[in-house]
PDB file of C-alpha atoms in Angstrom:
ATOM      1  CA  UNK A 597      -7.908 -11.210  23.205  1.00 88.00           C
ATOM      2  CA  UNK A 598     -10.791  -9.147  24.856  1.00 91.00           C
ATOM      3  CA  UNK A 599     -12.089  -8.922  21.099  1.00 92.00           C
ATOM      4  CA  UNK A 600     -12.080 -12.692  20.553  1.00 91.00           C
ATOM      5  CA  UNK A 601     -13.594 -13.447  23.931  1.00 93.00           C
ATOM      6  CA  UNK A 602     -16.167 -10.578  23.184  1.00 92.00           C
ATOM      7  CA  UNK A 603     -16.866 -12.255  19.617  1.00 90.00           C
ATOM      8  CA  UNK A 604     -17.562 -15.654  21.211  1.00 90.00           C
ATOM      9  CA  UNK A 605     -19.562 -14.879  24.128  1.00 89.00           C
ATOM     10  CA  UNK A 606     -21.308 -12.542  22.409  1.00 87.00           C
ATOM     11  CA  UNK A 607     -22.977 -15.247  20.212  1.00 85.00           C
ATOM     12  CA  UNK A 608     -22.818 -17.828  23.348  1.00 87.00           C
ATOM     13  CA  UNK A 609     -22.474 -16.991  26.813  1.00 88.00           C
ATOM     14  CA  UNK A 610     -23.105 -20.380  28.112  1.00 89.00           C
ATOM     15  CA  UNK A 611     -19.441 -21.529  26.293  1.00 91.00           C
ATOM     16  CA  UNK A 612     -17.675 -23.653  28.953  1.00 92.00           C
ATOM     17  CA  UNK A 613     -14.654 -21.402  30.271  1.00 92.00           C
ATOM     18  CA  UNK A 614     -11.903 -24.449  29.198  1.00 93.00           C
ATOM     19  CA  UNK A 615     -13.676 -24.455  25.393  1.00 92.00           C
ATOM     20  CA  UNK A 616     -13.298 -20.849  25.144  1.00 93.00           C
ATOM     21  CA  UNK A 617      -9.677 -20.645  26.176  1.00 94.00           C
ATOM     22  CA  UNK A 618      -8.785 -23.476  23.783  1.00 93.00           C
ATOM     23  CA  UNK A 619     -10.358 -21.574  21.335  1.00 91.00           C
ATOM     24  CA  UNK A 620      -8.707 -18.784  21.626  1.00 93.00           C
ATOM     25  CA  UNK A 621      -5.147 -20.714  22.593  1.00 93.00           C
ATOM     26  CA  UNK A 622      -4.961 -19.033  25.806  1.00 93.00           C
ATOM     27  CA  UNK A 623      -5.058 -20.733  29.581  1.00 93.00           C
ATOM     28  CA  UNK A 624      -8.210 -20.749  31.425  1.00 92.00           C
ATOM     29  CA  UNK A 625      -6.875 -18.606  34.118  1.00 94.00           C
ATOM     30  CA  UNK A 626      -5.854 -15.686  31.685  1.00 94.00           C
ATOM     31  CA  UNK A 627      -9.344 -15.933  29.893  1.00 94.00           C
ATOM     32  CA  UNK A 628     -10.864 -15.539  33.297  1.00 93.00           C
ATOM     33  CA  UNK A 629      -9.258 -12.900  34.491  1.00 94.00           C
ATOM     34  CA  UNK A 630      -9.774 -11.396  31.148  1.00 94.00           C
ATOM     35  CA  UNK A 631     -13.556 -11.690  31.807  1.00 94.00           C
ATOM     36  CA  UNK A 632     -13.613 -11.001  35.263  1.00 94.00           C
ATOM     37  CA  UNK A 633     -11.709  -7.341  34.311  1.00 95.00           C
ATOM     38  CA  UNK A 634     -14.306  -6.547  31.228  1.00 94.00           C
ATOM     39  CA  UNK A 635     -17.082  -7.072  34.176  1.00 93.00           C
ATOM     40  CA  UNK A 636     -15.659  -4.788  36.463  1.00 94.00           C
ATOM     41  CA  UNK A 637     -15.138  -2.345  33.753  1.00 94.00           C
ATOM     42  CA  UNK A 638     -19.059  -2.811  32.578  1.00 93.00           C
ATOM     43  CA  UNK A 639     -17.887  -3.866  29.011  1.00 93.00           C
ATOM     44  CA  UNK A 640     -19.816  -7.154  29.837  1.00 92.00           C
ATOM     45  CA  UNK A 641     -22.895  -5.841  31.567  1.00 88.00           C
ATOM     46  CA  UNK A 642     -24.776  -8.987  31.568  1.00 88.00           C
ATOM     47  CA  UNK A 643     -25.484 -12.676  29.901  1.00 85.00           C
ATOM     48  CA  UNK A 644     -29.293 -13.051  28.744  1.00 81.00           C
ATOM     49  CA  UNK A 645     -31.168 -16.063  27.722  1.00 78.00           C
ATOM     50  CA  UNK A 646     -32.952 -15.360  24.114  1.00 76.00           C
ATOM     51  CA  UNK A 647     -36.631 -17.253  24.352  1.00 75.00           C
ATOM     52  CA  UNK A 648     -38.936 -17.118  21.547  1.00 74.00           C
ATOM     53  CA  UNK A 649     -41.883 -16.423  24.064  1.00 76.00           C
ATOM     54  CA  UNK A 650     -44.550 -17.327  21.128  1.00 75.00           C
ATOM     55  CA  UNK A 651     -43.313 -20.937  21.449  1.00 75.00           C
ATOM     56  CA  UNK A 652     -44.312 -21.251  25.196  1.00 83.00           C
ATOM     57  CA  UNK A 653     -48.022 -20.436  26.371  1.00 82.00           C
ATOM     58  CA  UNK A 654     -47.300 -17.178  28.014  1.00 83.00           C
ATOM     59  CA  UNK A 655     -48.876 -14.361  26.236  1.00 82.00           C
ATOM     60  CA  UNK A 656     -46.716 -11.170  25.891  1.00 88.00           C
ATOM     61  CA  UNK A 657     -46.751  -7.983  24.089  1.00 91.00           C
ATOM     62  CA  UNK A 658     -43.874  -5.629  22.911  1.00 93.00           C
ATOM     63  CA  UNK A 659     -43.873  -2.388  21.757  1.00 96.00           C
ATOM     64  CA  UNK A 660     -41.426   0.264  20.468  1.00 97.00           C
ATOM     65  CA  UNK A 661     -42.036   3.582  21.709  1.00 97.00           C
ATOM     66  CA  UNK A 662     -40.831   6.526  19.588  1.00 97.00           C
ATOM     67  CA  UNK A 663     -40.550   9.554  22.632  1.00 97.00           C
ATOM     68  CA  UNK A 664     -40.397  12.919  21.501  1.00 97.00           C
ATOM     69  CA  UNK A 665     -38.538  15.169  24.607  1.00 96.00           C
ATOM     70  CA  UNK A 666     -37.581  18.704  25.055  1.00 92.00           C
ATOM     71  CA  UNK A 667     -34.000  18.094  26.593  1.00 86.00           C
ATOM     72  CA  UNK A 668     -33.709  19.647  30.216  1.00 77.00           C
ATOM     73  CA  UNK A 669     -31.093  22.573  30.618  1.00 79.00           C
ATOM     74  CA  UNK A 670     -27.879  21.662  32.193  1.00 77.00           C
ATOM     75  CA  UNK A 671     -29.069  17.820  32.090  1.00 76.00           C
ATOM     76  CA  UNK A 672     -29.637  17.393  28.747  1.00 84.00           C
ATOM     77  CA  UNK A 673     -30.918  14.096  27.527  1.00 92.00           C
ATOM     78  CA  UNK A 674     -29.480  11.709  30.382  1.00 92.00           C
ATOM     79  CA  UNK A 675     -31.523  12.702  33.233  1.00 91.00           C
ATOM     80  CA  UNK A 676     -34.792  12.037  31.000  1.00 93.00           C
ATOM     81  CA  UNK A 677     -33.638   8.514  29.773  1.00 95.00           C
ATOM     82  CA  UNK A 678     -33.095   7.737  33.360  1.00 94.00           C
ATOM     83  CA  UNK A 679     -36.770   8.788  34.374  1.00 93.00           C
ATOM     84  CA  UNK A 680     -37.587   6.287  31.610  1.00 96.00           C
ATOM     85  CA  UNK A 681     -35.260   3.301  32.406  1.00 96.00           C
ATOM     86  CA  UNK A 682     -36.418   3.290  36.034  1.00 96.00           C
ATOM     87  CA  UNK A 683     -40.116   1.917  35.112  1.00 95.00           C
ATOM     88  CA  UNK A 684     -40.019  -2.133  35.440  1.00 93.00           C
ATOM     89  CA  UNK A 685     -41.887  -2.206  32.110  1.00 93.00           C
ATOM     90  CA  UNK A 686     -39.332  -0.886  30.253  1.00 96.00           C
ATOM     91  CA  UNK A 687     -36.716  -3.494  28.571  1.00 94.00           C
ATOM     92  CA  UNK A 688     -34.376  -0.788  26.765  1.00 96.00           C
ATOM     93  CA  UNK A 689     -34.131   2.781  26.247  1.00 97.00           C
ATOM     94  CA  UNK A 690     -32.113   4.194  23.190  1.00 97.00           C
ATOM     95  CA  UNK A 691     -31.144   7.862  22.183  1.00 96.00           C
ATOM     96  CA  UNK A 692     -31.874   8.261  18.665  1.00 96.00           C
ATOM     97  CA  UNK A 693     -31.071  10.408  15.700  1.00 95.00           C
ATOM     98  CA  UNK A 694     -33.435  11.272  13.494  1.00 93.00           C
ATOM     99  CA  UNK A 695     -37.303  12.555  13.956  1.00 94.00           C
ATOM    100  CA  UNK A 696     -37.584  11.331  17.303  1.00 96.00           C
ATOM    101  CA  UNK A 697     -35.377  11.104  20.670  1.00 96.00           C
ATOM    102  CA  UNK A 698     -36.016   8.022  22.682  1.00 97.00           C
ATOM    103  CA  UNK A 699     -36.608   4.388  21.409  1.00 97.00           C
ATOM    104  CA  UNK A 700     -38.328   2.652  23.883  1.00 97.00           C
ATOM    105  CA  UNK A 701     -38.850  -0.929  24.109  1.00 96.00           C
ATOM    106  CA  UNK A 702     -41.302  -2.205  26.653  1.00 96.00           C
ATOM    107  CA  UNK A 703     -43.121  -5.460  27.293  1.00 91.00           C
ATOM    108  CA  UNK A 704     -46.355  -6.270  28.748  1.00 90.00           C
ATOM    109  CA  UNK A 705     -49.155  -8.682  29.145  1.00 90.00           C
ATOM    110  CA  UNK A 706     -52.202  -7.456  26.670  1.00 91.00           C
ATOM    111  CA  UNK A 707     -51.901  -4.346  24.289  1.00 92.00           C
ATOM    112  CA  UNK A 708     -54.367  -2.427  26.965  1.00 94.00           C
ATOM    113  CA  UNK A 709     -51.145  -2.689  29.689  1.00 93.00           C
ATOM    114  CA  UNK A 710     -48.601  -1.012  26.991  1.00 94.00           C
ATOM    115  CA  UNK A 711     -51.634   1.616  26.349  1.00 94.00           C
ATOM    116  CA  UNK A 712     -51.852   2.414  30.166  1.00 95.00           C
ATOM    117  CA  UNK A 713     -48.141   2.838  30.416  1.00 96.00           C
ATOM    118  CA  UNK A 714     -47.765   5.250  27.775  1.00 96.00           C
ATOM    119  CA  UNK A 715     -50.729   7.168  28.965  1.00 95.00           C
ATOM    120  CA  UNK A 716     -50.287   7.135  32.431  1.00 96.00           C
ATOM    121  CA  UNK A 717     -46.700   6.999  32.754  1.00 96.00           C
ATOM    122  CA  UNK A 718     -44.863   7.740  30.011  1.00 96.00           C
ATOM    123  CA  UNK A 719     -46.533  10.778  28.653  1.00 95.00           C
ATOM    124  CA  UNK A 720     -47.139  12.279  31.594  1.00 94.00           C
ATOM    125  CA  UNK A 721     -43.280  12.799  31.989  1.00 93.00           C
ATOM    126  CA  UNK A 722     -42.579  17.020  31.889  1.00 90.00           C
ATOM    127  CA  UNK A 723     -40.072  16.771  29.064  1.00 93.00           C
ATOM    128  CA  UNK A 724     -42.335  14.438  27.058  1.00 95.00           C
ATOM    129  CA  UNK A 725     -43.732  16.333  23.775  1.00 95.00           C
ATOM    130  CA  UNK A 726     -45.021  12.932  22.098  1.00 96.00           C
ATOM    131  CA  UNK A 727     -45.007   9.329  21.647  1.00 97.00           C
ATOM    132  CA  UNK A 728     -45.632   6.913  18.551  1.00 96.00           C
ATOM    133  CA  UNK A 729     -46.211   3.507  19.632  1.00 96.00           C
ATOM    134  CA  UNK A 730     -45.965   0.577  17.471  1.00 96.00           C
ATOM    135  CA  UNK A 731     -46.736  -3.492  18.482  1.00 95.00           C
ATOM    136  CA  UNK A 732     -44.433  -5.892  17.715  1.00 92.00           C
ATOM    137  CA  UNK A 733     -46.879  -8.358  15.896  1.00 91.00           C
ATOM    138  CA  UNK A 734     -43.685 -11.307  14.894  1.00 88.00           C
ATOM    139  CA  UNK A 735     -40.092 -11.727  15.124  1.00 87.00           C
ATOM    140  CA  UNK A 736     -38.289 -13.021  12.522  1.00 89.00           C
ATOM    141  CA  UNK A 737     -34.820 -12.834  13.718  1.00 87.00           C
ATOM    142  CA  UNK A 738     -34.025 -11.507  17.436  1.00 85.00           C
ATOM    143  CA  UNK A 739     -29.726 -10.212  18.595  1.00 79.00           C
ATOM    144  CA  UNK A 740     -28.436 -12.167  15.627  1.00 80.00           C
ATOM    145  CA  UNK A 741     -30.633 -15.367  15.974  1.00 81.00           C
ATOM    146  CA  UNK A 742     -33.436 -16.601  13.154  1.00 86.00           C
ATOM    147  CA  UNK A 743     -36.728 -17.201  15.381  1.00 84.00           C
ATOM    148  CA  UNK A 744     -38.854 -18.796  12.699  1.00 81.00           C
ATOM    149  CA  UNK A 745     -37.949 -22.365  10.827  1.00 75.00           C
ATOM    150  CA  UNK A 746     -38.304 -22.017   7.203  1.00 69.00           C
ATOM    151  CA  UNK A 747     -40.893 -24.350   5.684  1.00 68.00           C
ATOM    152  CA  UNK A 748     -40.000 -26.681   3.090  1.00 66.00           C
ATOM    153  CA  UNK A 749     -41.741 -27.077  -0.229  1.00 65.00           C
ATOM    154  CA  UNK A 750     -43.201 -30.653   0.195  1.00 67.00           C
ATOM    155  CA  UNK A 751     -44.745 -30.452  -3.526  1.00 69.00           C
ATOM    156  CA  UNK A 752     -43.270 -33.162  -5.908  1.00 68.00           C
ATOM    157  CA  UNK A 753     -41.302 -31.396  -9.061  1.00 72.00           C
ATOM    158  CA  UNK A 754     -42.656 -32.323 -11.824  1.00 76.00           C
ATOM    159  CA  UNK A 755     -40.374 -31.986 -14.954  1.00 74.00           C
ATOM    160  CA  UNK A 756     -41.759 -32.177 -18.758  1.00 69.00           C
TER     161      UNK A 756
END
């Protein structure tokens, strides 16, 4: 039942408990108890709203930053990641395989604000060897949701 609950609420966390129970063929109480248990076990870590900020008047800049680090003795990558994710600008931190160690996603009001974060906060951490910043220019799909409307070709089809 857990996997089915997770698959459904991952796509729609606002689904009514009664509707969820009906979909699963379970009682509302058993579904509610299972969700509460998964929250307690940190399987379900939060409920978020996906917002297409491009359709609002708020200006936001999102950047993906590749970070190379030197792992700390007896601490590995965890302490460095903890130091990075403590900053309020940081949305996500991922340990990666490949040519860099961490991928850090941040959000700021301007490119300058992002640049200041990288130069004054992130790159000053002792373990950080280098960074490479990539600015998100446009989001097409986020968390499985298509954010752009497909445009219909309004030209008339002419056939001989």
